[in-house]
Amino acid sequence: LQSVSSSLHFTSDSKQWKMKVCTVFLFLSVVSYVPPSHCITCYSCDQLNTVNGSCTEGEKTSWCPQDRWCVKTWENDMGISWNCSPEGPDDDYEGCTTERRDTNTEDTECYCSSDLCNSSLVVWLDFSIVMFCISLYAVLYIG
């Protein structure tokens, strides 16, 4: 009778532990989906400091307390500027738009809304996606 009581106690503790883990992951997932505040940190380099698609100032960053977008601009597939932007794309979604100015010039602007997202590499993995994957794993394999 004592061994049955011990195993029931262990099972109950295990279920409570799994429930606590799932609750924490659920909380973190919800928190990660909260819209960003109106400040962002972006890579920053103006056109005067750009040579052959690279910034001569290195990986300079700017904290932009009034902005919520980072932007990177290309001309003919060569990066020419990285900055903060108070306004994003017309549809308010991250992404790029390209316009052909004439037969030899194509301008592209890419907007993103997470810290340091306008790097020279195109990395669009957001913290909320990572938290969603961890939460999904927790529910499927731990819970």
mmCIF file of N, CA, C and O in Angstrom, residues 9-82:
data_model
loop_
_atom_site.group_PDB
_atom_site.id
_atom_site.type_symbol
_atom_site.label_atom_id
_atom_site.label_comp_id
_atom_site.label_asym_id
_atom_site.label_seq_id
_atom_site.Cartn_x
_atom_site.Cartn_y
_atom_site.Cartn_z
ATOM 1 N N HIS A 9 1.988 9.728 -5.639
ATOM 2 C CA HIS A 9 2.555 11.030 -5.277
ATOM 3 C C HIS A 9 3.545 11.489 -6.342
ATOM 4 O O HIS A 9 3.561 12.641 -6.738
ATOM 5 N N PHE A 10 4.387 10.588 -6.861
ATOM 6 C CA PHE A 10 5.357 10.915 -7.899
ATOM 7 C C PHE A 10 4.640 11.350 -9.178
ATOM 8 O O PHE A 10 4.999 12.333 -9.797
ATOM 9 N N THR A 11 3.592 10.619 -9.561
ATOM 10 C CA THR A 11 2.835 10.951 -10.760
ATOM 11 C C THR A 11 2.188 12.325 -10.620
ATOM 12 O O THR A 11 2.212 13.126 -11.544
ATOM 13 N N SER A 12 1.656 12.612 -9.463
ATOM 14 C CA SER A 12 1.039 13.913 -9.226
ATOM 15 C C SER A 12 2.072 15.029 -9.316
ATOM 16 O O SER A 12 1.826 16.060 -9.922
ATOM 17 N N ASP A 13 3.276 14.835 -8.726
ATOM 18 C CA ASP A 13 4.343 15.832 -8.804
ATOM 19 C C ASP A 13 4.798 16.030 -10.241
ATOM 20 O O ASP A 13 5.050 17.149 -10.662
ATOM 21 N N SER A 14 4.907 14.956 -10.998
ATOM 22 C CA SER A 14 5.338 15.035 -12.389
ATOM 23 C C SER A 14 4.332 15.826 -13.222
ATOM 24 O O SER A 14 4.721 16.665 -14.036
ATOM 25 N N LYS A 15 3.058 15.587 -13.002
ATOM 26 C CA LYS A 15 2.030 16.326 -13.740
ATOM 27 C C LYS A 15 2.047 17.810 -13.373
ATOM 28 O O LYS A 15 1.897 18.664 -14.228
ATOM 29 N N GLN A 16 2.245 18.103 -12.081
ATOM 30 C CA GLN A 16 2.314 19.498 -11.663
ATOM 31 C C GLN A 16 3.521 20.181 -12.275
ATOM 32 O O GLN A 16 3.446 21.322 -12.696
ATOM 33 N N TRP A 17 4.640 19.481 -12.326
ATOM 34 C CA TRP A 17 5.856 20.061 -12.919
ATOM 35 C C TRP A 17 5.634 20.353 -14.396
ATOM 36 O O TRP A 17 5.976 21.419 -14.880
ATOM 37 N N LYS A 18 5.048 19.406 -15.113
ATOM 38 C CA LYS A 18 4.775 19.611 -16.542
ATOM 39 C C LYS A 18 3.809 20.781 -16.742
ATOM 40 O O LYS A 18 3.971 21.578 -17.655
ATOM 41 N N MET A 19 2.828 20.908 -15.870
ATOM 42 C CA MET A 19 1.868 21.996 -15.987
ATOM 43 C C MET A 19 2.557 23.339 -15.749
ATOM 44 O O MET A 19 2.290 24.308 -16.457
ATOM 45 N N LYS A 20 3.470 23.390 -14.778
ATOM 46 C CA LYS A 20 4.201 24.627 -14.521
ATOM 47 C C LYS A 20 5.078 24.999 -15.714
ATOM 48 O O LYS A 20 5.141 26.166 -16.104
ATOM 49 N N VAL A 21 5.759 24.034 -16.298
ATOM 50 C CA VAL A 21 6.614 24.290 -17.460
ATOM 51 C C VAL A 21 5.771 24.809 -18.622
ATOM 52 O O VAL A 21 6.122 25.800 -19.270
ATOM 53 N N CYS A 22 4.648 24.175 -18.881
ATOM 54 C CA CYS A 22 3.774 24.616 -19.974
ATOM 55 C C CYS A 22 3.229 26.020 -19.718
ATOM 56 O O CYS A 22 3.138 26.836 -20.634
ATOM 57 N N THR A 23 2.906 26.321 -18.469
ATOM 58 C CA THR A 23 2.413 27.649 -18.129
ATOM 59 C C THR A 23 3.476 28.706 -18.378
ATOM 60 O O THR A 23 3.188 29.777 -18.926
ATOM 61 N N VAL A 24 4.720 28.426 -17.996
ATOM 62 C CA VAL A 24 5.812 29.373 -18.221
ATOM 63 C C VAL A 24 6.011 29.611 -19.712
ATOM 64 O O VAL A 24 6.140 30.748 -20.163
ATOM 65 N N PHE A 25 6.041 28.552 -20.509
ATOM 66 C CA PHE A 25 6.215 28.703 -21.952
ATOM 67 C C PHE A 25 5.040 29.449 -22.585
ATOM 68 O O PHE A 25 5.236 30.269 -23.474
ATOM 69 N N LEU A 26 3.848 29.193 -22.120
ATOM 70 C CA LEU A 26 2.688 29.906 -22.635
ATOM 71 C C LEU A 26 2.795 31.390 -22.309
ATOM 72 O O LEU A 26 2.563 32.250 -23.169
ATOM 73 N N PHE A 27 3.189 31.712 -21.081
ATOM 74 C CA PHE A 27 3.371 33.108 -20.684
ATOM 75 C C PHE A 27 4.426 33.790 -21.543
ATOM 76 O O PHE A 27 4.219 34.894 -22.048
ATOM 77 N N LEU A 28 5.569 33.137 -21.742
ATOM 78 C CA LEU A 28 6.629 33.713 -22.567
ATOM 79 C C LEU A 28 6.165 33.905 -24.011
ATOM 80 O O LEU A 28 6.523 34.887 -24.662
ATOM 81 N N SER A 29 5.378 32.993 -24.505
ATOM 82 C CA SER A 29 4.861 33.125 -25.872
ATOM 83 C C SER A 29 3.943 34.330 -26.001
ATOM 84 O O SER A 29 4.037 35.097 -26.955
ATOM 85 N N VAL A 30 3.060 34.505 -25.032
ATOM 86 C CA VAL A 30 2.137 35.635 -25.074
ATOM 87 C C VAL A 30 2.912 36.944 -24.956
ATOM 88 O O VAL A 30 2.665 37.895 -25.700
ATOM 89 N N VAL A 31 3.876 36.989 -24.053
ATOM 90 C CA VAL A 31 4.669 38.203 -23.867
ATOM 91 C C VAL A 31 5.448 38.541 -25.136
ATOM 92 O O VAL A 31 5.588 39.699 -25.506
ATOM 93 N N SER A 32 5.937 37.537 -25.841
ATOM 94 C CA SER A 32 6.734 37.801 -27.046
ATOM 95 C C SER A 32 5.882 38.354 -28.185
ATOM 96 O O SER A 32 6.417 38.938 -29.118
ATOM 97 N N TYR A 33 4.563 38.186 -28.121
ATOM 98 C CA TYR A 33 3.700 38.711 -29.176
ATOM 99 C C TYR A 33 3.198 40.117 -28.891
ATOM 100 O O TYR A 33 2.470 40.687 -29.675
ATOM 101 N N VAL A 34 3.609 40.707 -27.776
ATOM 102 C CA VAL A 34 3.229 42.077 -27.473
ATOM 103 C C VAL A 34 3.884 42.984 -28.512
ATOM 104 O O VAL A 34 5.067 42.847 -28.800
ATOM 105 N N PRO A 35 3.145 43.897 -29.104
ATOM 106 C CA PRO A 35 3.721 44.765 -30.136
ATOM 107 C C PRO A 35 4.907 45.560 -29.600
ATOM 108 O O PRO A 35 4.931 45.923 -28.437
ATOM 109 N N PRO A 36 5.889 45.821 -30.465
ATOM 110 C CA PRO A 36 7.059 46.554 -30.004
ATOM 111 C C PRO A 36 6.711 47.987 -29.609
ATOM 112 O O PRO A 36 5.779 48.579 -30.133
ATOM 113 N N SER A 37 7.475 48.514 -28.673
ATOM 114 C CA SER A 37 7.265 49.897 -28.274
ATOM 115 C C SER A 37 7.799 50.815 -29.371
ATOM 116 O O SER A 37 8.377 50.367 -30.348
ATOM 117 N N HIS A 38 7.637 52.106 -29.184
ATOM 118 C CA HIS A 38 8.051 53.061 -30.200
ATOM 119 C C HIS A 38 9.517 53.443 -30.045
ATOM 120 O O HIS A 38 9.861 54.614 -30.041
ATOM 121 N N CYS A 39 10.373 52.482 -29.902
ATOM 122 C CA CYS A 39 11.811 52.732 -29.940
ATOM 123 C C CYS A 39 12.478 51.469 -30.458
ATOM 124 O O CYS A 39 11.978 50.370 -30.276
ATOM 125 N N ILE A 40 13.580 51.659 -31.127
ATOM 126 C CA ILE A 40 14.244 50.532 -31.765
ATOM 127 C C ILE A 40 15.729 50.875 -31.915
ATOM 128 O O ILE A 40 16.106 52.045 -31.944
ATOM 129 N N THR A 41 16.554 49.862 -31.983
ATOM 130 C CA THR A 41 17.977 50.048 -32.257
ATOM 131 C C THR A 41 18.251 49.489 -33.645
ATOM 132 O O THR A 41 17.884 48.351 -33.941
ATOM 133 N N CYS A 42 18.880 50.300 -34.481
ATOM 134 C CA CYS A 42 19.129 49.914 -35.873
ATOM 135 C C CYS A 42 20.604 50.115 -36.216
ATOM 136 O O CYS A 42 21.275 50.953 -35.615
ATOM 137 N N TYR A 43 21.059 49.363 -37.195
ATOM 138 C CA TYR A 43 22.368 49.672 -37.769
ATOM 139 C C TYR A 43 22.225 50.997 -38.499
ATOM 140 O O TYR A 43 21.185 51.291 -39.077
ATOM 141 N N SER A 44 23.282 51.791 -38.461
ATOM 142 C CA SER A 44 23.199 53.135 -39.014
ATOM 143 C C SER A 44 24.453 53.451 -39.822
ATOM 144 O O SER A 44 25.571 53.341 -39.329
ATOM 145 N N CYS A 45 24.257 53.835 -41.068
ATOM 146 C CA CYS A 45 25.366 54.244 -41.932
ATOM 147 C C CYS A 45 24.764 55.014 -43.094
ATOM 148 O O CYS A 45 23.878 54.512 -43.787
ATOM 149 N N ASP A 46 25.215 56.226 -43.291
ATOM 150 C CA ASP A 46 24.651 57.011 -44.383
ATOM 151 C C ASP A 46 25.403 56.740 -45.689
ATOM 152 O O ASP A 46 26.435 56.090 -45.717
ATOM 153 N N GLN A 47 24.867 57.228 -46.753
ATOM 154 C CA GLN A 47 25.392 56.961 -48.090
ATOM 155 C C GLN A 47 26.821 57.486 -48.260
ATOM 156 O O GLN A 47 27.616 56.897 -48.987
ATOM 157 N N LEU A 48 27.179 58.562 -47.566
ATOM 158 C CA LEU A 48 28.525 59.120 -47.682
ATOM 159 C C LEU A 48 29.593 58.191 -47.096
ATOM 160 O O LEU A 48 30.764 58.278 -47.471
ATOM 161 N N ASN A 49 29.200 57.314 -46.161
ATOM 162 C CA ASN A 49 30.147 56.403 -45.517
ATOM 163 C C ASN A 49 30.042 54.974 -46.032
ATOM 164 O O ASN A 49 30.473 54.045 -45.360
ATOM 165 N N THR A 50 29.475 54.805 -47.213
ATOM 166 C CA THR A 50 29.307 53.483 -47.797
ATOM 167 C C THR A 50 30.172 53.358 -49.049
ATOM 168 O O THR A 50 30.099 54.194 -49.950
ATOM 169 N N VAL A 51 31.002 52.310 -49.064
ATOM 170 C CA VAL A 51 31.875 52.053 -50.204
ATOM 171 C C VAL A 51 31.698 50.591 -50.616
ATOM 172 O O VAL A 51 31.843 49.687 -49.793
ATOM 173 N N ASN A 52 31.374 50.368 -51.876
ATOM 174 C CA ASN A 52 31.179 49.021 -52.414
ATOM 175 C C ASN A 52 30.208 48.186 -51.580
ATOM 176 O O ASN A 52 30.427 47.005 -51.332
ATOM 177 N N GLY A 53 29.137 48.799 -51.113
ATOM 178 C CA GLY A 53 28.099 48.079 -50.369
ATOM 179 C C GLY A 53 28.407 47.839 -48.906
ATOM 180 O O GLY A 53 27.639 47.175 -48.218
ATOM 181 N N SER A 54 29.525 48.356 -48.400
ATOM 182 C CA SER A 54 29.887 48.177 -46.999
ATOM 183 C C SER A 54 30.051 49.527 -46.319
ATOM 184 O O SER A 54 30.514 50.487 -46.929
ATOM 185 N N CYS A 55 29.731 49.565 -45.048
ATOM 186 C CA CYS A 55 29.867 50.797 -44.273
ATOM 187 C C CYS A 55 31.304 50.930 -43.789
ATOM 188 O O CYS A 55 31.857 50.002 -43.195
ATOM 189 N N THR A 56 31.908 52.071 -44.047
ATOM 190 C CA THR A 56 33.296 52.305 -43.626
ATOM 191 C C THR A 56 33.394 52.555 -42.125
ATOM 192 O O THR A 56 34.486 52.527 -41.569
ATOM 193 N N GLU A 57 32.256 52.762 -41.451
ATOM 194 C CA GLU A 57 32.247 52.991 -40.005
ATOM 195 C C GLU A 57 32.050 51.702 -39.211
ATOM 196 O O GLU A 57 31.869 51.730 -38.003
ATOM 197 N N GLY A 58 32.061 50.567 -39.871
ATOM 198 C CA GLY A 58 31.834 49.291 -39.184
ATOM 199 C C GLY A 58 30.370 49.100 -38.844
ATOM 200 O O GLY A 58 29.497 49.616 -39.527
ATOM 201 N N GLU A 59 30.112 48.372 -37.772
ATOM 202 C CA GLU A 59 28.735 48.071 -37.371
ATOM 203 C C GLU A 59 28.229 49.112 -36.376
ATOM 204 O O GLU A 59 27.927 48.814 -35.233
ATOM 205 N N LYS A 60 28.124 50.331 -36.823
ATOM 206 C CA LYS A 60 27.625 51.437 -36.009
ATOM 207 C C LYS A 60 26.121 51.272 -35.810
ATOM 208 O O LYS A 60 25.393 50.919 -36.736
ATOM 209 N N THR A 61 25.663 51.510 -34.581
ATOM 210 C CA THR A 61 24.237 51.385 -34.299
ATOM 211 C C THR A 61 23.696 52.707 -33.774
ATOM 212 O O THR A 61 24.440 53.541 -33.270
ATOM 213 N N SER A 62 22.399 52.864 -33.906
ATOM 214 C CA SER A 62 21.714 54.046 -33.384
ATOM 215 C C SER A 62 20.490 53.608 -32.612
ATOM 216 O O SER A 62 19.743 52.731 -33.061
ATOM 217 N N TRP A 63 20.307 54.207 -31.458
ATOM 218 C CA TRP A 63 19.082 53.996 -30.701
ATOM 219 C C TRP A 63 18.108 55.065 -31.137
ATOM 220 O O TRP A 63 18.433 56.260 -31.122
ATOM 221 N N CYS A 64 16.931 54.663 -31.544
ATOM 222 C CA CYS A 64 15.973 55.584 -32.141
ATOM 223 C C CYS A 64 14.707 55.619 -31.281
ATOM 224 O O CYS A 64 13.779 54.837 -31.505
ATOM 225 N N PRO A 65 14.664 56.496 -30.271
ATOM 226 C CA PRO A 65 13.553 56.480 -29.304
ATOM 227 C C PRO A 65 12.194 56.834 -29.899
ATOM 228 O O PRO A 65 11.179 56.454 -29.347
ATOM 229 N N GLN A 66 12.164 57.535 -31.014
ATOM 230 C CA GLN A 66 10.883 57.928 -31.599
ATOM 231 C C GLN A 66 10.477 57.069 -32.797
ATOM 232 O O GLN A 66 9.405 57.263 -33.357
ATOM 233 N N ASP A 67 11.326 56.135 -33.196
ATOM 234 C CA ASP A 67 11.065 55.342 -34.402
ATOM 235 C C ASP A 67 10.722 53.908 -34.040
ATOM 236 O O ASP A 67 11.093 53.409 -32.990
ATOM 237 N N ARG A 68 10.039 53.237 -34.957
ATOM 238 C CA ARG A 68 9.735 51.832 -34.743
ATOM 239 C C ARG A 68 10.117 50.960 -35.940
ATOM 240 O O ARG A 68 9.743 49.801 -36.008
ATOM 241 N N TRP A 69 10.856 51.524 -36.886
ATOM 242 C CA TRP A 69 11.288 50.776 -38.065
ATOM 243 C C TRP A 69 12.781 50.972 -38.298
ATOM 244 O O TRP A 69 13.317 52.053 -38.062
ATOM 245 N N CYS A 70 13.418 49.926 -38.794
ATOM 246 C CA CYS A 70 14.772 50.038 -39.338
ATOM 247 C C CYS A 70 14.630 49.900 -40.848
ATOM 248 O O CYS A 70 13.720 49.223 -41.337
ATOM 249 N N VAL A 71 15.535 50.537 -41.583
ATOM 250 C CA VAL A 71 15.474 50.469 -43.042
ATOM 251 C C VAL A 71 16.882 50.261 -43.587
ATOM 252 O O VAL A 71 17.856 50.751 -43.020
ATOM 253 N N LYS A 72 16.970 49.481 -44.629
ATOM 254 C CA LYS A 72 18.213 49.337 -45.381
ATOM 255 C C LYS A 72 17.875 49.632 -46.836
ATOM 256 O O LYS A 72 16.863 49.162 -47.353
ATOM 257 N N THR A 73 18.737 50.413 -47.480
ATOM 258 C CA THR A 73 18.492 50.818 -48.861
ATOM 259 C C THR A 73 19.600 50.285 -49.751
ATOM 260 O O THR A 73 20.778 50.349 -49.395
ATOM 261 N N TRP A 74 19.204 49.747 -50.897
ATOM 262 C CA TRP A 74 20.134 49.257 -51.907
ATOM 263 C C TRP A 74 19.948 50.036 -53.199
ATOM 264 O O TRP A 74 18.839 50.471 -53.505
ATOM 265 N N GLU A 75 21.010 50.166 -53.940
ATOM 266 C CA GLU A 75 20.930 50.656 -55.303
ATOM 267 C C GLU A 75 21.650 49.632 -56.166
ATOM 268 O O GLU A 75 22.838 49.361 -55.968
ATOM 269 N N ASN A 76 20.900 49.043 -57.101
ATOM 270 C CA ASN A 76 21.448 47.996 -57.977
ATOM 271 C C ASN A 76 22.116 46.882 -57.168
ATOM 272 O O ASN A 76 23.253 46.493 -57.412
ATOM 273 N N ASP A 77 21.404 46.352 -56.174
ATOM 274 C CA ASP A 77 21.859 45.232 -55.347
ATOM 275 C C ASP A 77 23.097 45.537 -54.503
ATOM 276 O O ASP A 77 23.784 44.630 -54.048
ATOM 277 N N MET A 78 23.397 46.799 -54.274
ATOM 278 C CA MET A 78 24.517 47.170 -53.424
ATOM 279 C C MET A 78 23.999 48.061 -52.297
ATOM 280 O O MET A 78 23.357 49.075 -52.557
ATOM 281 N N GLY A 79 24.249 47.663 -51.045
ATOM 282 C CA GLY A 79 23.784 48.445 -49.904
ATOM 283 C C GLY A 79 24.347 49.856 -49.934
ATOM 284 O O GLY A 79 25.542 50.043 -50.155
ATOM 285 N N ILE A 80 23.479 50.846 -49.736
ATOM 286 C CA ILE A 80 23.963 52.233 -49.733
ATOM 287 C C ILE A 80 23.636 52.978 -48.440
ATOM 288 O O ILE A 80 24.249 53.996 -48.158
ATOM 289 N N SER A 81 22.678 52.486 -47.631
ATOM 290 C CA SER A 81 22.429 53.139 -46.346
ATOM 291 C C SER A 81 21.640 52.226 -45.418
ATOM 292 O O SER A 81 20.863 51.383 -45.867
ATOM 293 N N TRP A 82 21.872 52.430 -44.114
ATOM 294 C CA TRP A 82 21.189 51.717 -43.048
ATOM 295 C C TRP A 82 20.767 52.776 -42.040
ATOM 296 O O TRP A 82 21.580 53.592 -41.619
#
